[in-house]
PDB file of C-alpha atoms in Angstrom:
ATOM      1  CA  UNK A   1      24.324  -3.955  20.393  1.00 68.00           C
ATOM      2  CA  UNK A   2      24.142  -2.100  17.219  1.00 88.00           C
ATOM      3  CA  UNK A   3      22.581   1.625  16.257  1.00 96.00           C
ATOM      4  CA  UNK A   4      19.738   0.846  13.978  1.00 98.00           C
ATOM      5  CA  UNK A   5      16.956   3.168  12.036  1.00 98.00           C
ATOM      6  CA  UNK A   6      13.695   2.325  11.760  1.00 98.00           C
ATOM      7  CA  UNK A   7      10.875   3.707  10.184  1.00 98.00           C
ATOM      8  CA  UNK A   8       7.745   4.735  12.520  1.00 98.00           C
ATOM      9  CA  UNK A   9       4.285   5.966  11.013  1.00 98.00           C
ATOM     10  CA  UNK A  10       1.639   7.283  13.755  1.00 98.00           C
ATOM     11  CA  UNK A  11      -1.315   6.700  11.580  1.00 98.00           C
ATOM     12  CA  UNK A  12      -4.057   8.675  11.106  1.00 98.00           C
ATOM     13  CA  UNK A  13      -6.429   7.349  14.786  1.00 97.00           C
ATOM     14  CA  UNK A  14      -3.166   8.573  16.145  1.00 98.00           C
ATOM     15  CA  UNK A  15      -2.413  11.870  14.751  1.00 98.00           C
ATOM     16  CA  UNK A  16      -6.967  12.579  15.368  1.00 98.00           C
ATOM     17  CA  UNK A  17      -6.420  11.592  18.986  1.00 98.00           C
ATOM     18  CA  UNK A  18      -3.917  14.012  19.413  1.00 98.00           C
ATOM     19  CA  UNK A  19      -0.859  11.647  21.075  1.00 98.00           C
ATOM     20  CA  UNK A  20       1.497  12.146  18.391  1.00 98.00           C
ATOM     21  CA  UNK A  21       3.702  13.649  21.789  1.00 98.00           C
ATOM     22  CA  UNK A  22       3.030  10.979  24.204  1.00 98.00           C
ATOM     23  CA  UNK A  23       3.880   8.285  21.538  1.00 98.00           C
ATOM     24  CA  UNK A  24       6.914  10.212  21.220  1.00 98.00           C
ATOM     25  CA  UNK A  25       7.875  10.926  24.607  1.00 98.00           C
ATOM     26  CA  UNK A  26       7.619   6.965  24.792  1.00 98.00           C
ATOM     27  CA  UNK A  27      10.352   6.488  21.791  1.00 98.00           C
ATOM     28  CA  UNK A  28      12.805   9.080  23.381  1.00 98.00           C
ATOM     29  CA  UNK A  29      12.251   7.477  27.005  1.00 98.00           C
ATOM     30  CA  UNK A  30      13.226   4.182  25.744  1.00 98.00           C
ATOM     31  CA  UNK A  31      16.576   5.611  24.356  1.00 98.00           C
ATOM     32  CA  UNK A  32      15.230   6.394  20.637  1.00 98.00           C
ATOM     33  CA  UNK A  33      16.029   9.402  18.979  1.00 98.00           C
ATOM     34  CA  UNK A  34      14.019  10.833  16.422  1.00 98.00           C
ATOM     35  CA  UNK A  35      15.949  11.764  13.556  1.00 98.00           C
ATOM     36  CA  UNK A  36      13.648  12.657  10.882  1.00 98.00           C
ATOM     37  CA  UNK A  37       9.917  13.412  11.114  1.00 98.00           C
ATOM     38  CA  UNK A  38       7.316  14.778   8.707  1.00 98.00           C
ATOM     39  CA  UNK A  39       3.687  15.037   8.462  1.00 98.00           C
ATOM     40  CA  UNK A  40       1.736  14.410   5.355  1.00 98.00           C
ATOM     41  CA  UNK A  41      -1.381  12.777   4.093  1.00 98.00           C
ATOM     42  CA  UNK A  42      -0.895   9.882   2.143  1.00 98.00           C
ATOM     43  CA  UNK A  43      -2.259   9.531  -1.494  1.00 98.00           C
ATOM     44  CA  UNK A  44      -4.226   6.011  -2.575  1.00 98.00           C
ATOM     45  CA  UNK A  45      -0.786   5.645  -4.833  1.00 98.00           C
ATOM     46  CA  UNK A  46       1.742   6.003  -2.184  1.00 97.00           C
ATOM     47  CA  UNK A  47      -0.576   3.458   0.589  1.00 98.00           C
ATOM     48  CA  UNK A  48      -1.006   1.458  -2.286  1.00 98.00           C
ATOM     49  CA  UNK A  49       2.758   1.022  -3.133  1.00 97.00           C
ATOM     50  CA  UNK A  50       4.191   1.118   0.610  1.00 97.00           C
ATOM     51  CA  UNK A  51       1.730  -1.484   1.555  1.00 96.00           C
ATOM     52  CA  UNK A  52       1.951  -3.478  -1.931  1.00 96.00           C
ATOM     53  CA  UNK A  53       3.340  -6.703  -0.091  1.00 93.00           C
ATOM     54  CA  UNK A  54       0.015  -7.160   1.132  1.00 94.00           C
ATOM     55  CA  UNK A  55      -2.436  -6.595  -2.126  1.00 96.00           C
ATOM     56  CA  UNK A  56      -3.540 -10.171  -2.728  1.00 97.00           C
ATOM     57  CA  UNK A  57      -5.121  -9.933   1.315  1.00 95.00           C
ATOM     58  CA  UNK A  58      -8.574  -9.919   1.920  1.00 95.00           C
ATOM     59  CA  UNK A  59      -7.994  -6.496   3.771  1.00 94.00           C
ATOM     60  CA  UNK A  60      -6.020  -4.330   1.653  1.00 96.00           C
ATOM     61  CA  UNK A  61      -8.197  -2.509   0.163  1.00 97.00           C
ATOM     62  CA  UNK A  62      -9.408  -1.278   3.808  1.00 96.00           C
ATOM     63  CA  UNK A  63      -5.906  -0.655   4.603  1.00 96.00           C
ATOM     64  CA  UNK A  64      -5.861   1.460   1.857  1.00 98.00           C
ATOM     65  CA  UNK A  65      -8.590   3.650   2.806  1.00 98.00           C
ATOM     66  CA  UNK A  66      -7.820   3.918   6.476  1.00 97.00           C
ATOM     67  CA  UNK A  67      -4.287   5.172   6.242  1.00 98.00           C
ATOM     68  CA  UNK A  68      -5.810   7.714   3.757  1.00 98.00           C
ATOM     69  CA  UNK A  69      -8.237   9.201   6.043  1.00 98.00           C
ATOM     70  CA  UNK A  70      -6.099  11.470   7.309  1.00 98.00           C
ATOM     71  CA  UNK A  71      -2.738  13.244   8.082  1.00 98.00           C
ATOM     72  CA  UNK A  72       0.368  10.750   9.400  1.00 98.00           C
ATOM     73  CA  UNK A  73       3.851  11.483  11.106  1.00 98.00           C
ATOM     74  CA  UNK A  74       6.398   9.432   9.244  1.00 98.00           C
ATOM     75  CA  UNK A  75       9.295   9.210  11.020  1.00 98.00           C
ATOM     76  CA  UNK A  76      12.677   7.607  11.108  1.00 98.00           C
ATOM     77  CA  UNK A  77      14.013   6.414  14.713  1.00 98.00           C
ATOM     78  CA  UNK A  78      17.437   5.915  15.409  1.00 98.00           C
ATOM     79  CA  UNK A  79      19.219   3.659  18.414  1.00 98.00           C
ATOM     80  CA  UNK A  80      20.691   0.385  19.647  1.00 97.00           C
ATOM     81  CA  UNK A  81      18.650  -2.346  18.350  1.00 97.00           C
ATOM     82  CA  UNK A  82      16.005   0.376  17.125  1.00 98.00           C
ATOM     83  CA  UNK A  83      14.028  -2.115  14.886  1.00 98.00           C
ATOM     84  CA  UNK A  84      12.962  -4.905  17.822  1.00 97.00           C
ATOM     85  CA  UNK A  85      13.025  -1.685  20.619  1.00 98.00           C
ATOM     86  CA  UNK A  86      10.086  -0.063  18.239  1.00 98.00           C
ATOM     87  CA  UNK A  87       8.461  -3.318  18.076  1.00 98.00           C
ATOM     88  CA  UNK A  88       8.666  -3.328  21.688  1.00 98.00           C
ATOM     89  CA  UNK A  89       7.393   0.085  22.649  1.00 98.00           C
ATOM     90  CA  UNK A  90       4.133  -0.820  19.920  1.00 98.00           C
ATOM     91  CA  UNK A  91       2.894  -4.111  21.131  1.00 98.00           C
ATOM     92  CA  UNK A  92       1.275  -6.725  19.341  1.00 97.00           C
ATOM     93  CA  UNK A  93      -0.688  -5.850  16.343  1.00 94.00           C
ATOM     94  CA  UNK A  94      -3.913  -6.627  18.085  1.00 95.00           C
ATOM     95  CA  UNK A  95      -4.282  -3.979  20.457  1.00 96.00           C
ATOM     96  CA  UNK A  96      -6.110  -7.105  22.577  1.00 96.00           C
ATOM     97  CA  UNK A  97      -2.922  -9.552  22.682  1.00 97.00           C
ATOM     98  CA  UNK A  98      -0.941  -6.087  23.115  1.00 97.00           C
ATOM     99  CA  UNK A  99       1.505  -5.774  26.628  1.00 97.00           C
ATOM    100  CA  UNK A 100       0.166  -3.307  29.501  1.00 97.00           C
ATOM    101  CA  UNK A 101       1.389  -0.313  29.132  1.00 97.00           C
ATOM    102  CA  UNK A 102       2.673  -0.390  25.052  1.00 98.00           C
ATOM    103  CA  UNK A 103       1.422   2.162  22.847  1.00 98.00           C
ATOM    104  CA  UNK A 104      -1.386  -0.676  20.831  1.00 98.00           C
ATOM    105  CA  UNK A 105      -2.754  -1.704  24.534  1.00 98.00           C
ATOM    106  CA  UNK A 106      -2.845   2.030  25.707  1.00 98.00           C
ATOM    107  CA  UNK A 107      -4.288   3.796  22.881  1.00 98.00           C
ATOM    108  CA  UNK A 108      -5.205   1.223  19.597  1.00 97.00           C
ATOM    109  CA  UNK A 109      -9.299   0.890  18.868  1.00 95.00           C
ATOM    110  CA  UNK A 110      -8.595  -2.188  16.997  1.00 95.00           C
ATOM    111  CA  UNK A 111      -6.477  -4.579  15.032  1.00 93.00           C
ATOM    112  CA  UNK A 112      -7.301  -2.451  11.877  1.00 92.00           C
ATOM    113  CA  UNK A 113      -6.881   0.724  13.949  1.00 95.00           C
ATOM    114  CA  UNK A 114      -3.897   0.324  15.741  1.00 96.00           C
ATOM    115  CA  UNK A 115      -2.138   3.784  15.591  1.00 98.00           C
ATOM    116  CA  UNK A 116       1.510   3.106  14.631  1.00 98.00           C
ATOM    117  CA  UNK A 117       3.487   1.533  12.272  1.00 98.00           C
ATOM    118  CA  UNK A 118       7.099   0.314  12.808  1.00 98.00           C
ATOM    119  CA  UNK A 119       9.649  -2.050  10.569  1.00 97.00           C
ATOM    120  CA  UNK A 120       9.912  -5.592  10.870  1.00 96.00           C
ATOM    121  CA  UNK A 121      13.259  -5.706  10.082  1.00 97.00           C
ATOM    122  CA  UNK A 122      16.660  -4.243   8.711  1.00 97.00           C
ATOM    123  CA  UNK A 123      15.846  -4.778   5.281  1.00 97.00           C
ATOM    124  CA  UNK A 124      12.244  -3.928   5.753  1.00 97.00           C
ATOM    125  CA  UNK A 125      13.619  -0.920   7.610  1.00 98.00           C
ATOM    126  CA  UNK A 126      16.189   0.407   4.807  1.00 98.00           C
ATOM    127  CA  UNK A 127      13.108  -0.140   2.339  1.00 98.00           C
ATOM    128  CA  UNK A 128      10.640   2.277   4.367  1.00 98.00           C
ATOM    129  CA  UNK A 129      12.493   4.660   4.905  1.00 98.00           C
ATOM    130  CA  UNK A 130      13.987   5.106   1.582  1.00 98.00           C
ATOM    131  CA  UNK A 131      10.141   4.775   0.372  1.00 98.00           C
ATOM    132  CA  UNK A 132       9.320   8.353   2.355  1.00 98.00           C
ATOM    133  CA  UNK A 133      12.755   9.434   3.040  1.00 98.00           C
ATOM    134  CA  UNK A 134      14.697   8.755  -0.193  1.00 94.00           C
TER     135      UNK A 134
END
């Protein structure tokens, strides 16, 4: 086992519903630590660049839009085998194909809406977080 960051966004359906704590409380039961946190709204600029691997896709433009509605809570997790733990703790993507009791099945509206964010990977995760984190 190896102690691994990852970067976690609760998007904006998340931070309007108001579970920014129970999605937390989930990271820090599973054995995550939260290391670094900060709310901010994103600019069209910054969704555009963090999200830039996906710009030729038919839905990046709604993407775009969505995670500027509102406020998010970037944050950086820490812990053993923190990247596929995240992944674990989120669910699927589709809130439908999502596991009982993950954070997409409990609280996502919809594959577009699906109220976190998390790295695929440790590249993928040293590239978020130095996007928001430096």
């Amino acid at each position: 086992m190896s102690i691994e960051r990852t970067l976690s966004i609760i998007k904006p359906d998340g931070v309007r519903k108001k579970i920014i704590d129970e999605i937390n409380k989930r990271f820090e039961d599973a054995g995550l630590a939260i290391v670094n946190a900060k709310m901010m709204q994103l600019s069209k600029s910054d969704a555009e660049g963090f999200y830039a691997i996906h710009k030729d896709r038919s839905f990046f433009n709604d993407l775009v839009a969505y995670m500027t509605s509102g406020l998010v809570m970037v944050q950086i997790l820490e812990g053993e085998n923190a990247i596929q733990l995240n992944r674990r703790i989120m669910g699927a993507t589709n809130p439908e194909e999502a596991a009982d009791g993950t954070i997409r099945s409990d609280f996502a509206s919809s594959i577009e809406e699906n109220v976190v964010h998390g790295s695929d990977g440790l590249e993928t995760a040293k590239t978020e977080i130095e996007y928001f984190f430096g």
